[in-house]
mmCIF file of C-alpha atoms in Angstrom:
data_model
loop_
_atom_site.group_PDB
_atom_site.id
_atom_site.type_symbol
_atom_site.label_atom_id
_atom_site.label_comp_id
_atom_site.label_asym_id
_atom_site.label_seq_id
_atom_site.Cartn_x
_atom_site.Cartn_y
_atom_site.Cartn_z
ATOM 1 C CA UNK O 1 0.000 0.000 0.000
ATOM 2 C CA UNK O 2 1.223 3.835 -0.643
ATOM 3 C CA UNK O 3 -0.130 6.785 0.966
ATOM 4 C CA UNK O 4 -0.093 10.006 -0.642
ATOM 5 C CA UNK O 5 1.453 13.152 0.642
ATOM 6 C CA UNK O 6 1.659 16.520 -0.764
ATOM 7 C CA UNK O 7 5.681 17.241 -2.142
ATOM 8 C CA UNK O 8 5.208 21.333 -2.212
ATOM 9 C CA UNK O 9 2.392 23.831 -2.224
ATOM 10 C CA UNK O 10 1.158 22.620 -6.284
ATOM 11 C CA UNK O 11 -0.863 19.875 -5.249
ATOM 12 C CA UNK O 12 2.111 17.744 -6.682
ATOM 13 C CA UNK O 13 1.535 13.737 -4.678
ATOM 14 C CA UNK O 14 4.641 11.837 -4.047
ATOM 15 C CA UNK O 15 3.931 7.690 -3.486
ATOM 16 C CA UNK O 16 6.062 6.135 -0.763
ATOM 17 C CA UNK O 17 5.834 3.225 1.068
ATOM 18 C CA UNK O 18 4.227 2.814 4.237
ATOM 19 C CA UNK O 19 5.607 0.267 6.833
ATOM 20 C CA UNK O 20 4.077 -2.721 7.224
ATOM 21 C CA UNK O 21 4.945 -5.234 10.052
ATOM 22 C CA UNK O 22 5.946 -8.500 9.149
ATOM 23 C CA UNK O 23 6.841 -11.691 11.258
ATOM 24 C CA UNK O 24 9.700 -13.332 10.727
ATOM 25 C CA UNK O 25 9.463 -17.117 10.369
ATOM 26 C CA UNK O 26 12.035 -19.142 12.382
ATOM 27 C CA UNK O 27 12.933 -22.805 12.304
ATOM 28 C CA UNK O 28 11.197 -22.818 15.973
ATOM 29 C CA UNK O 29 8.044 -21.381 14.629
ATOM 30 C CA UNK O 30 7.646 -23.752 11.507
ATOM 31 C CA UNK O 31 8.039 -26.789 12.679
ATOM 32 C CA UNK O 32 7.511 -27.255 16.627
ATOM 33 C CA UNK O 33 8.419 -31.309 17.507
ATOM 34 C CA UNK O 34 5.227 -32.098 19.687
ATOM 35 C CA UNK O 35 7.176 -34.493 21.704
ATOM 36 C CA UNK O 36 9.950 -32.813 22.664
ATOM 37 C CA UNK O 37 10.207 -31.769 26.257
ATOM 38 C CA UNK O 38 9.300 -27.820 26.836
ATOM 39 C CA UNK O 39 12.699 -27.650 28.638
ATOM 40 C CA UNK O 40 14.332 -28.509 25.652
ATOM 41 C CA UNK O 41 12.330 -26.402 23.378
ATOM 42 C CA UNK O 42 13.563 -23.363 25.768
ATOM 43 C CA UNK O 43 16.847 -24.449 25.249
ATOM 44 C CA UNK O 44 17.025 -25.073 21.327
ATOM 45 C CA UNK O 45 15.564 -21.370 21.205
ATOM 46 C CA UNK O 46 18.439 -19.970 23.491
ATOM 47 C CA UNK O 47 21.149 -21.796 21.995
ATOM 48 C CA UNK O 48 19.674 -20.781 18.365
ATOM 49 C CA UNK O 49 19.676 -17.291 19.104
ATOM 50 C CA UNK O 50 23.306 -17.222 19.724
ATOM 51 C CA UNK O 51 26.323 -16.135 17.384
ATOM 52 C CA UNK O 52 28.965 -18.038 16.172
ATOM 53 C CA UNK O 53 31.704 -17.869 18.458
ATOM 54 C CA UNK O 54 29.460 -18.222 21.316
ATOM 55 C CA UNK O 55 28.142 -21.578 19.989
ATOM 56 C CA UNK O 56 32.184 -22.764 19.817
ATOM 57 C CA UNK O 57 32.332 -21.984 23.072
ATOM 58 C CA UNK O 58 29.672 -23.163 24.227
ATOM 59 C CA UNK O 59 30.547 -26.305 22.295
ATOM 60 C CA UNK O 60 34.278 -26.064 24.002
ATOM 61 C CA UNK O 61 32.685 -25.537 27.776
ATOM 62 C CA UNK O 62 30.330 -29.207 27.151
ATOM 63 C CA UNK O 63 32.728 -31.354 25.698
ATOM 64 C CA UNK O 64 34.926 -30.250 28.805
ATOM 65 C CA UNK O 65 32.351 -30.619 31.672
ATOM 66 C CA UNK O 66 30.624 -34.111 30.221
ATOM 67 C CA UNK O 67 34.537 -35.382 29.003
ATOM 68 C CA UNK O 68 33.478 -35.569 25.525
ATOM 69 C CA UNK O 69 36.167 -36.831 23.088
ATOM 70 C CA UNK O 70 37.147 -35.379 19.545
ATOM 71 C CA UNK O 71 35.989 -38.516 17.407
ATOM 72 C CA UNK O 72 37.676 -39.177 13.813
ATOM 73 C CA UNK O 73 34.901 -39.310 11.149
ATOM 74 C CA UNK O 74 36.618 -41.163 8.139
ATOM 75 C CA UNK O 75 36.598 -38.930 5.117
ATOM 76 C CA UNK O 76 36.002 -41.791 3.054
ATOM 77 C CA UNK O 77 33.018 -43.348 4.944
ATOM 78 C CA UNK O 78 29.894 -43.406 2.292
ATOM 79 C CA UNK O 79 26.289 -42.589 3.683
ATOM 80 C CA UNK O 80 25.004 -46.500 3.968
ATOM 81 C CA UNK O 81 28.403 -47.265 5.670
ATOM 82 C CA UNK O 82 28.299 -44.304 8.402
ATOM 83 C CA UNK O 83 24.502 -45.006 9.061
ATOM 84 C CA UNK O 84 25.916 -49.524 9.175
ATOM 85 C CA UNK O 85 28.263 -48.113 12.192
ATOM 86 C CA UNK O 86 26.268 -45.663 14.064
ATOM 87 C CA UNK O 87 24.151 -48.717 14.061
ATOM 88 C CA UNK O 88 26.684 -50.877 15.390
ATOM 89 C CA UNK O 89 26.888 -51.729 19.260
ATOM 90 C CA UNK O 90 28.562 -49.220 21.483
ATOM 91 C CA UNK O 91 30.770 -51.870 22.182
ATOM 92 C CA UNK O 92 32.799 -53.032 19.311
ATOM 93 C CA UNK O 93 35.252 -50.476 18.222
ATOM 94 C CA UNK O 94 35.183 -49.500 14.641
ATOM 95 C CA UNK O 95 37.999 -50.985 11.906
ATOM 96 C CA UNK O 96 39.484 -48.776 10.748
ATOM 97 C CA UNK O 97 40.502 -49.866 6.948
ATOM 98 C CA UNK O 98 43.384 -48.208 5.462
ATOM 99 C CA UNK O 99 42.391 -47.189 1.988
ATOM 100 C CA UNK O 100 44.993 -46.610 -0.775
ATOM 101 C CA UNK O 101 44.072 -42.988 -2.186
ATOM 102 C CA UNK O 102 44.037 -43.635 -5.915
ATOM 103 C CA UNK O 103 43.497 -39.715 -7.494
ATOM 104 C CA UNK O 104 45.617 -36.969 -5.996
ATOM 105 C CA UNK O 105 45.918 -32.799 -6.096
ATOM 106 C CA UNK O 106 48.876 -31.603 -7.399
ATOM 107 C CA UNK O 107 50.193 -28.611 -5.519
ATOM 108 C CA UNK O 108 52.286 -26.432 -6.647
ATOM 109 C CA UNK O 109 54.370 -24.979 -3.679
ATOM 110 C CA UNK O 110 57.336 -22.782 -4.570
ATOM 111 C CA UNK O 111 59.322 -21.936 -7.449
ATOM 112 C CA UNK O 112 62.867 -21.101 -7.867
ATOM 113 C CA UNK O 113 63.470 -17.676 -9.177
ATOM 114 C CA UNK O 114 66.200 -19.058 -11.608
ATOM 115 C CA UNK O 115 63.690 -21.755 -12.459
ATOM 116 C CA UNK O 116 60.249 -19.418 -13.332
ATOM 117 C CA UNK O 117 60.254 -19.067 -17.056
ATOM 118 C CA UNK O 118 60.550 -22.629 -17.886
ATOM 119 C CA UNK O 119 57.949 -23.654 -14.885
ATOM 120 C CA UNK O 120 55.831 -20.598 -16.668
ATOM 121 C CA UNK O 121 56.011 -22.828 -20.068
ATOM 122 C CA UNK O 122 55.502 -26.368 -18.013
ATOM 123 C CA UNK O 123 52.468 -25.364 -16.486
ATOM 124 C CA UNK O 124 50.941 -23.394 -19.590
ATOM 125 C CA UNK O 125 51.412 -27.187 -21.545
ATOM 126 C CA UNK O 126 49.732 -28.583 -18.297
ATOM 127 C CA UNK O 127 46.642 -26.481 -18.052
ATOM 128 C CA UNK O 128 44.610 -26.642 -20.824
ATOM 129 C CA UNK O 129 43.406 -23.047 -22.293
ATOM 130 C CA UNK O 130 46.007 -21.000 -20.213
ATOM 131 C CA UNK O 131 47.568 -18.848 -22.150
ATOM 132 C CA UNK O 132 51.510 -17.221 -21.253
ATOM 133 C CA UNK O 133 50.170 -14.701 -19.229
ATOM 134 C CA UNK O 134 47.945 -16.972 -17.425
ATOM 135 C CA UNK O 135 50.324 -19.024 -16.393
ATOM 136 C CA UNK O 136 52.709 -16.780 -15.090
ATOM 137 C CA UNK O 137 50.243 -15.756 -12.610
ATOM 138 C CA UNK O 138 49.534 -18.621 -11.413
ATOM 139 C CA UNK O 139 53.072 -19.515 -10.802
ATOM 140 C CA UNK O 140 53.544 -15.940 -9.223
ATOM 141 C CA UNK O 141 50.947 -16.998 -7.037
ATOM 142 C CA UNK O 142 52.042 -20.303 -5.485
ATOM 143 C CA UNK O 143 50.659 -22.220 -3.667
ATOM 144 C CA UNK O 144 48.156 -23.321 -5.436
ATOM 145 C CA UNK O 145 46.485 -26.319 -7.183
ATOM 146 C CA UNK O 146 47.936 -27.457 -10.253
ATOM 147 C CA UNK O 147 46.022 -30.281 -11.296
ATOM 148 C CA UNK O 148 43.101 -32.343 -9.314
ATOM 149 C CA UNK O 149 41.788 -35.894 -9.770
ATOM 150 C CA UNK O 150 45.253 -36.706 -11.486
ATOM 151 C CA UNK O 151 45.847 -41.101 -11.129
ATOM 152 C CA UNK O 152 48.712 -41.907 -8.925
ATOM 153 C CA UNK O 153 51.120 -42.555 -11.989
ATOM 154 C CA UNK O 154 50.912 -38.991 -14.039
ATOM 155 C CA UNK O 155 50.897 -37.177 -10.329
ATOM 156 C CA UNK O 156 54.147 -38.683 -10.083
ATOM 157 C CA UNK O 157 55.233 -38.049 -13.119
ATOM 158 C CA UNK O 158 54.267 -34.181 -13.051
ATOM 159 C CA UNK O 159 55.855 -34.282 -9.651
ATOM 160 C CA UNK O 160 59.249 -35.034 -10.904
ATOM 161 C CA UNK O 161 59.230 -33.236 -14.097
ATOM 162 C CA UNK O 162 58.469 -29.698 -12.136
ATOM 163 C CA UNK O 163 60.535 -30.894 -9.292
ATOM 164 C CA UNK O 164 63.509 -31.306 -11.920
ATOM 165 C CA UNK O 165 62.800 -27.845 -13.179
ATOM 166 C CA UNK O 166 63.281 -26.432 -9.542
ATOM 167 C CA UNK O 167 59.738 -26.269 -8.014
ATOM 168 C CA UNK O 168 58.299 -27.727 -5.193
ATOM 169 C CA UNK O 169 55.774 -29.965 -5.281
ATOM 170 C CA UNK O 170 52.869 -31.524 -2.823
ATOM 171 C CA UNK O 171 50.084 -34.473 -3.981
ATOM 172 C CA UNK O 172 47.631 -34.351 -2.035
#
């Protein structure tokens, strides 16, 4: 809705918005669990309404007073297989498998000044569509990713090659 007010002495109307009240729909107040204890509701709401580096905290002071242990989550665990050990007894410890990683990052971490201009030509032949300019950026700008998803053997490979021409290089 506008309302209209007069602008100067002409008769001349100028539209502008009046203020309307609107309510503000939280998590809390779409979708209320029935049987959840009202205690519990109070607290949800408290701990909801507060910022970021209170909720660490807050976080820090509870795993302190109830002795709460950091727990590994394997990076490699796949939904079915989390939901098969959360599952699991309290009582058997989980096995941890020792998976070979089969793709890697190749990270480029520093260059030797001698070295730059033939890194600068390496890397534009590694990246596709980088052109000379391109690539001397992102050599100027180490570290930084070369390559991802690269198979074990051509990470090596590209590994040694730059590492021959005087960089340094991660896989990740």
């Amino acid at each position: 809705m506008f309302s209209r007010r007069p602008k100067h002495s002409r008769g001349i109307y100028v539209c502008s918005p009046i203020r309307s009240v609107t309510r503000s729909f939280t998590a809390t107040t779409l979708s209320r669990n029935p049987a959840v204890a009202p205690q519990i509701g109070e607290i949800v709401d408290k701990i909801e309404k507060l910022t970021l580096i209170e909720t660490a905290s807050l976080i820090l002071e509870l795993k302190t007073r109830l002795n709460i242990q950091d727990i590994a989550i394997p990076v490699a665990a796949t939904a079915p297989a989390a939901a098969a050990t959360s599952a699991a007894p309290a009582t058997t410890a989980p096995v941890e498998e020792k998976v070979e990683q089969t793709e890697f990052k190749v990270k480029l971490e520093k260059v030797d000044a001698a070295a730059k201009a033939k890194i600068i030509r390496e890397v534009k032949n590694i990246i596709p569509g980088v052109n000379l300019v391109e690539a001397k950026k992102f050599v100027e700008s180490v570290p930084k990713v070369l390559k991802e998803n690269v198979p074990k053997e051509e990470a090596e490979k590209l590994k040694k090659m730059l590492e021959d021409l005087g960089a340094t290089v991660v896989l990740e």
